[in-house]
Every structure is written in C-alpha cells, then in structure tokens.
C-alpha cells in the first residue's frame, strides 16, 4: 500500500475555508490521502482568542466562514513552515499579493516531489512584466503547479450548492490527483491540459466584475451589465462576488475602494482593482490601451479619479464590445 499523501492548505480565508471543508472530508474518506490536513492560518486575535485556537477547538473559521463547520481532521497551524513541512500536495488559496513572500518562506521545507494547485485569481506584475501566479510558485519552489478556476462563490461551495469548476494542468496525472482530492457530488471538476488559459480567465474576470458593480451602482439595468460580461465564472462573479458588491457601493457612496474594502469585507482582500492596475500597466507598455476599453475604464475609475459615470461611455464608444 502506498504511503498516504500529506495535504497542506496555504490560506484560510473565505474560499480557503470552504475548500478545507471538501478536502477534510475527502481526506478522511479516501485512503490515498493522509487523514490529517494542515491548514496555514494567518494568526489573528478574535475577541481575545487566537483564530487558530478557535478553529482547532470549535472547528469553525468564525471570521471568514461563519456558520459552517470544518471537519475535525483539518488542523489550523499558525507557522507557515510547520504547516507545509513534508507536504506532498499544496493547495494555494491566499490573496495574490502575498504569494511571492509565502513561497520564499516555504523554500526548503517542501520536497521536490510535491505538487501544488493554485485557487488564486490574480496576476502578478513583476520587473519582467505580467506573471501568472502558478509560474511564480513553479519558479520559486521548483514543483509542478496546476490551477483550479470556476464559477465558485465560496459560501455557495460551503453550503454544498451545485457548481462546476475546471482544473488546468501541465502534468495530467497531477490534475487528476487533485480532482480526486477536491471533487464531490456537488463540486464537479473537469481536468484540461491548458493551465495558462484557465488561470488567465480566472484573473481577468474580476476586473469585469468591478465594471459590473459600477453598472449596478449607476442603476443601468441588466442589458448594460451584460454588455460588459461574458460567461460562467464571469456571470456568477458579476452577480454575486465581492468585487461587484464593493464596486456597486463605490458608485453609490462616493467612498474610496480602500475604505469600502475595510468596511464591507471583514479583512478579505479585493482582487479586481489590483488586477486592473497590473493589466493596465502591461496594456500601456504594449500600446494596447485602446483595444481594452472596459479594463482601462475600471483602472482609471479605481486609481485615477475618473468619474464612475464614465463607465458607460467607455462601452458606448467601442461598438465591438456591445
């Protein structure tokens, strides 16, 4: 009998905790995986108690996923190196801004035979230009990395509402291994061999969701919103995701994105505006700003003080987007 594979979840926010429910249950049930699942938790104090202690005694992430129990075999660990030590399978689910620092901390404590999967929707802008999050992990840690992207709002996954998702993998057997770890009857997974496209779509859709939120804040109606949206993951995030909600409040309250993130997200991070800045800088570098009016408008509204009312004229002046 092969030695069971040790699993570590890097991150424990809303989405990380939802996925920990699935991983914990599957690891308990399937002999292929070690039944104890470690979850790295950024230590915080909640009413004078450590968040890791709360998770390990009450089996609930009371801050980021209240109301949903975590399986008892999911163990919260505050030290990243302790959590990742000797892990065979790493599940990355942290805000994309932190990935470089976390990978640097983990180098040396994970075997080269390990493989990872990233559930992170974002793009990194480094000195060499635009980088996929999976490429950063691959380079810094020297392991194979798959990606999981789909129309997966965390609370709906936690509530076991049906949804589907895609794993993109450069090494097919690793993609299939993660499918085994992550699939449930209500969380259906397709594995494809094109990891980069899957990841890029997952990141770029958050910028579109910010545009959709602006449309809602301006009370434009669904046809207008549809003009700036696409399909599946995009539709879900444009109706229910945090990027859309904060953007709507931005359009109606006049408060800044930063203020609203603090007020509305309870410590979670917003990905859409940051991704729009990274994408805008690349578009500018390549002289493509005019070809992507929606991405450009979202960036200018978020960071350059462009009035949110101009969101609609940016779409109107580019009939190919209608």
Coordinates of C-alpha atoms in Angstrom, one line a residue:
X1 CA 0.0 0.0 0.0
X2 CA 1.5 3.4 -1.0
X3 CA 2.2 5.9 1.8
X4 CA -0.8 8.3 2.1
X5 CA -0.2 11.8 0.6
X6 CA 0.1 14.6 3.1
X7 CA -2.0 17.7 2.2
X8 CA -1.4 21.3 3.2
X9 CA -3.8 24.2 2.5
X10 CA -2.0 27.5 2.3
X11 CA -4.6 30.1 3.3
X12 CA -7.8 30.1 5.4
X13 CA -10.0 33.0 4.3
X14 CA -13.5 32.6 2.9
X15 CA -12.5 30.5 -0.1
X16 CA -9.7 28.6 1.7
X17 CA -12.1 27.6 4.5
X18 CA -14.8 26.5 2.0
X19 CA -12.3 24.3 0.2
X20 CA -10.9 23.0 3.5
X21 CA -14.4 21.5 4.2
X22 CA -14.2 19.5 1.0
X23 CA -10.5 18.5 1.4
X24 CA -11.0 17.5 5.0
X25 CA -14.0 15.2 4.2
X26 CA -12.3 13.6 1.2
X27 CA -9.0 13.0 3.1
X28 CA -10.9 11.2 5.8
X29 CA -12.8 9.1 3.3
X30 CA -10.1 8.2 0.8
X31 CA -7.1 6.1 1.7
X32 CA -4.9 7.8 -0.8
X33 CA -4.6 10.9 1.4
X34 CA -3.3 11.3 4.9
X35 CA -6.3 11.9 7.1
X36 CA -4.8 14.9 8.9
X37 CA -4.9 18.0 6.7
X38 CA -2.9 21.0 7.8
X39 CA -4.2 24.5 7.1
X40 CA -1.9 27.5 7.4
X41 CA -3.8 30.3 9.1
X42 CA -2.6 33.9 9.3
X43 CA -2.8 34.4 13.1
X44 CA -5.4 36.9 14.2
X45 CA -7.0 37.7 17.5
X46 CA -10.8 37.4 17.7
X47 CA -12.3 38.7 21.0
X48 CA -9.0 38.0 22.8
X49 CA -8.6 34.4 21.4
X50 CA -6.3 33.2 18.7
X51 CA -8.0 32.3 15.5
X52 CA -6.1 29.1 15.2
X53 CA -7.2 28.0 18.7
X54 CA -10.8 28.8 17.8
X55 CA -10.6 26.8 14.6
X56 CA -8.9 23.8 16.4
X57 CA -11.5 23.8 19.3
X58 CA -14.7 25.0 17.7
X59 CA -13.9 23.7 14.1
X60 CA -15.2 26.8 12.5
X61 CA -13.5 29.8 10.9
X62 CA -15.7 32.3 12.8
X63 CA -14.2 35.3 11.0
X64 CA -14.1 34.3 7.3
X65 CA -16.7 31.5 7.0
X66 CA -19.0 31.7 10.0
X67 CA -21.8 29.2 10.2
X68 CA -20.0 26.3 8.6
X69 CA -18.2 23.6 10.5
X70 CA -14.8 22.5 9.3
X71 CA -14.0 18.7 9.6
X72 CA -12.1 17.9 12.8
X73 CA -9.2 16.5 10.9
X74 CA -8.4 20.0 9.4
X75 CA -5.8 21.4 11.8
X76 CA -5.0 25.1 11.8
X77 CA -1.3 25.9 12.0
X78 CA 0.0 29.5 12.6
X79 CA 3.6 28.9 11.3
X80 CA 3.8 28.5 7.6
X81 CA 6.9 26.3 7.6
X82 CA 5.3 23.9 10.2
X83 CA 2.2 23.7 8.1
X84 CA 4.0 23.0 4.8
X85 CA 6.8 20.7 6.1
X86 CA 7.0 17.5 4.2
X87 CA 3.6 18.1 2.4
X88 CA 3.1 16.1 -0.8
X89 CA 0.2 18.2 -2.0
X90 CA -0.1 22.0 -1.5
X91 CA -3.3 23.9 -2.1
X92 CA -2.6 27.6 -2.5
X93 CA -5.6 29.9 -1.7
X94 CA -4.3 33.3 -0.4
X95 CA -4.8 36.8 -1.9
X96 CA -2.4 37.0 -4.9
X97 CA -0.4 40.0 -3.4
X98 CA 1.2 37.7 -0.8
X99 CA 2.3 34.7 -2.9
X100 CA 6.0 35.7 -3.5
X101 CA 6.7 36.2 0.2
X102 CA 4.9 33.0 1.2
X103 CA 6.8 30.9 -1.4
X104 CA 10.1 32.4 -0.3
X105 CA 9.3 31.3 3.3
X106 CA 8.5 27.7 2.2
X107 CA 11.5 27.0 0.1
X108 CA 13.4 24.1 1.6
X109 CA 10.6 22.6 3.7
X110 CA 8.7 21.0 0.8
X111 CA 10.1 18.0 -1.1
X112 CA 10.8 18.5 -4.8
X113 CA 8.4 15.6 -5.5
X114 CA 5.5 17.6 -4.1
X115 CA 3.0 19.2 -6.4
X116 CA 0.7 22.2 -6.0
X117 CA -2.6 23.6 -7.1
X118 CA -3.5 27.3 -7.0
X119 CA -7.0 28.6 -6.5
X120 CA -5.8 32.2 -6.6
X121 CA -7.5 34.5 -9.1
X122 CA -5.0 37.3 -9.9
X123 CA -1.9 38.2 -11.9
X124 CA 1.4 39.3 -10.6
X125 CA 3.3 42.3 -12.1
X126 CA 7.0 41.8 -11.6
X127 CA 10.0 43.5 -13.1
X128 CA 9.7 41.3 -16.2
X129 CA 6.1 42.2 -16.8
X130 CA 2.9 40.2 -16.3
X131 CA 3.3 36.8 -14.5
X132 CA 0.8 34.1 -13.7
X133 CA 0.6 33.1 -10.1
X134 CA 1.3 29.5 -11.0
X135 CA 4.6 30.5 -12.7
X136 CA 5.8 32.3 -9.6
X137 CA 5.1 29.2 -7.4
X138 CA 6.7 26.9 -10.0
X139 CA 9.8 29.0 -10.2
X140 CA 10.3 29.8 -6.5
X141 CA 9.5 26.3 -5.3
X142 CA 10.6 24.0 -8.2
X143 CA 7.3 22.0 -8.1
X144 CA 4.6 21.3 -10.7
X145 CA 1.6 23.5 -10.2
X146 CA -2.0 23.0 -11.5
X147 CA -4.7 25.7 -11.4
X148 CA -8.4 25.5 -10.4
X149 CA -10.8 28.2 -11.6
X150 CA -14.5 28.3 -12.0
X151 CA -17.8 29.9 -11.0
X152 CA -17.3 29.1 -7.3
X153 CA -18.5 31.6 -4.8
X154 CA -17.1 30.4 -1.5
X155 CA -20.3 30.5 0.6
X156 CA -22.2 28.5 -2.1
X157 CA -19.5 25.9 -2.2
X158 CA -19.6 25.7 1.6
X159 CA -23.4 25.3 1.5
X160 CA -22.8 22.4 -0.9
X161 CA -24.8 24.1 -3.7
X162 CA -24.1 22.5 -7.1
X163 CA -21.3 24.1 -9.1
X164 CA -18.7 23.1 -11.6
X165 CA -15.1 24.0 -12.0
X166 CA -12.0 23.4 -14.1
X167 CA -8.5 22.2 -13.2
X168 CA -5.9 23.1 -15.7
X169 CA -2.7 21.0 -15.5
X170 CA 0.6 20.8 -17.4
X171 CA 1.0 17.3 -16.0
X172 CA -2.3 15.5 -16.5
X173 CA -1.8 12.9 -13.7
X174 CA -1.3 15.7 -11.2
X175 CA -4.5 17.4 -12.3
X176 CA -6.4 14.0 -11.9
X177 CA -4.9 13.6 -8.5
X178 CA -6.2 17.0 -7.4
X179 CA -9.6 16.1 -8.9
X180 CA -9.7 13.1 -6.6
X181 CA -8.8 15.3 -3.6
X182 CA -11.3 18.1 -4.4
X183 CA -14.3 16.6 -6.2
X184 CA -17.7 16.0 -4.5
X185 CA -21.1 15.2 -6.0
X186 CA -21.9 19.0 -5.8
X187 CA -18.5 20.3 -6.8
X188 CA -17.9 18.8 -10.2
X189 CA -14.4 19.0 -11.8
X190 CA -13.2 18.8 -15.4
X191 CA -9.5 18.5 -15.9
X192 CA -7.9 20.1 -19.0
X193 CA -4.3 20.3 -20.2
X194 CA -4.2 24.0 -20.7
X195 CA -3.4 25.5 -17.4
X196 CA -2.4 29.1 -18.5
X197 CA -5.7 29.9 -20.2
X198 CA -7.8 28.6 -17.3
X199 CA -5.7 30.8 -14.9
X200 CA -5.8 33.9 -17.1
X201 CA -9.6 33.8 -17.4
X202 CA -10.0 33.4 -13.6
X203 CA -7.9 36.5 -13.0
X204 CA -9.3 38.8 -15.7
X205 CA -12.9 38.2 -14.9
X206 CA -12.5 40.1 -11.6
X207 CA -11.8 43.3 -13.5
X208 CA -15.0 42.8 -15.4
X209 CA -16.9 42.2 -12.1
X210 CA -15.8 45.6 -10.9
X211 CA -17.2 47.1 -14.1
X212 CA -20.5 45.2 -13.5
X213 CA -20.6 46.6 -10.0
X214 CA -20.2 50.1 -11.3
X215 CA -23.1 49.4 -13.7
X216 CA -25.3 48.3 -10.8
X217 CA -24.4 51.3 -8.7
X218 CA -25.4 53.5 -11.6
X219 CA -28.7 51.6 -11.9
X220 CA -28.1 50.8 -15.6
X221 CA -30.0 47.5 -15.9
X222 CA -29.1 44.0 -16.9
X223 CA -28.6 44.7 -20.6
X224 CA -25.9 47.2 -19.8
X225 CA -24.2 44.8 -17.4
X226 CA -24.4 42.0 -20.0
X227 CA -22.5 44.3 -22.4
X228 CA -19.5 44.1 -20.1
X229 CA -19.8 40.4 -19.1
X230 CA -19.0 37.0 -20.5
X231 CA -20.0 33.5 -19.4
X232 CA -20.0 31.1 -16.5
X233 CA -17.5 32.2 -13.9
X234 CA -17.8 35.7 -15.2
X235 CA -21.6 35.8 -14.9
X236 CA -21.5 34.4 -11.4
X237 CA -18.9 36.8 -10.1
X238 CA -20.7 39.8 -11.8
X239 CA -23.9 39.0 -9.9
X240 CA -22.7 37.7 -6.6
X241 CA -19.0 38.3 -6.0
X242 CA -17.2 40.7 -3.6
X243 CA -15.6 42.6 -6.5
X244 CA -19.1 43.5 -7.8
X245 CA -20.5 44.4 -4.4
X246 CA -17.7 46.8 -3.4
X247 CA -17.8 48.4 -6.9
X248 CA -21.6 49.0 -6.6
X249 CA -21.0 50.7 -3.2
X250 CA -18.2 52.8 -4.7
X251 CA -20.6 54.0 -7.4
X252 CA -23.4 54.9 -4.8
X253 CA -21.5 56.1 -1.8
X254 CA -18.5 58.1 -3.1
X255 CA -16.2 56.4 -0.7
X256 CA -12.8 55.1 -1.8
X257 CA -12.2 51.4 -2.8
X258 CA -9.9 51.1 0.2
X259 CA -12.5 52.4 2.7
X260 CA -15.1 50.1 1.3
X261 CA -12.8 47.1 1.4
X262 CA -12.2 47.7 5.1
X263 CA -15.9 48.3 5.8
X264 CA -17.5 45.6 3.8
X265 CA -15.1 42.7 3.5
X266 CA -14.2 41.9 7.1
X267 CA -10.5 41.5 6.4
X268 CA -10.8 39.8 3.0
X269 CA -9.0 41.3 0.1
X270 CA -10.4 42.6 -3.2
X271 CA -8.7 41.2 -6.3
X272 CA -10.3 43.1 -9.2
X273 CA -8.9 46.7 -8.8
X274 CA -5.4 45.4 -8.1
X275 CA -5.6 43.1 -11.2
X276 CA -6.9 46.1 -13.3
X277 CA -3.8 48.1 -12.3
X278 CA -1.4 45.2 -13.2
X279 CA -3.2 44.6 -16.6
X280 CA -3.4 48.4 -17.4
X281 CA 0.4 48.8 -17.0
X282 CA 1.0 45.9 -19.4
X283 CA -1.5 47.3 -21.9
X284 CA 0.2 50.6 -21.7
X285 CA 3.6 49.1 -22.2
X286 CA 2.3 47.3 -25.3
X287 CA 0.3 50.2 -26.7
X288 CA -3.0 48.2 -26.4
X289 CA -4.9 50.5 -24.0
X290 CA -7.5 51.5 -26.8
X291 CA -8.2 47.9 -27.5
X292 CA -9.4 47.1 -24.0
X293 CA -11.8 50.0 -23.0
X294 CA -13.5 48.1 -20.2
X295 CA -10.3 47.1 -18.4
X296 CA -8.9 50.7 -18.9
X297 CA -12.0 52.4 -17.6
X298 CA -12.1 50.2 -14.5
X299 CA -8.5 51.0 -13.8
X300 CA -9.0 54.8 -14.3
X301 CA -12.1 54.8 -12.1
X302 CA -10.3 52.9 -9.3
X303 CA -7.0 54.7 -9.4
X304 CA -7.1 57.9 -11.4
X305 CA -10.2 59.6 -10.1
X306 CA -12.2 59.2 -13.4
X307 CA -15.9 59.7 -12.6
X308 CA -17.7 56.4 -12.3
X309 CA -20.4 57.7 -14.6
X310 CA -18.0 57.5 -17.5
X311 CA -18.1 53.7 -17.2
X312 CA -21.0 53.6 -19.7
X313 CA -19.5 56.0 -22.2
X314 CA -16.4 53.8 -22.3
X315 CA -18.6 50.9 -23.6
X316 CA -20.7 53.1 -25.9
X317 CA -17.7 54.4 -27.8
X318 CA -16.5 50.9 -28.6
X319 CA -19.3 49.2 -30.6
X320 CA -17.3 46.0 -30.9
X321 CA -17.9 45.5 -27.1
X322 CA -21.7 45.7 -27.4

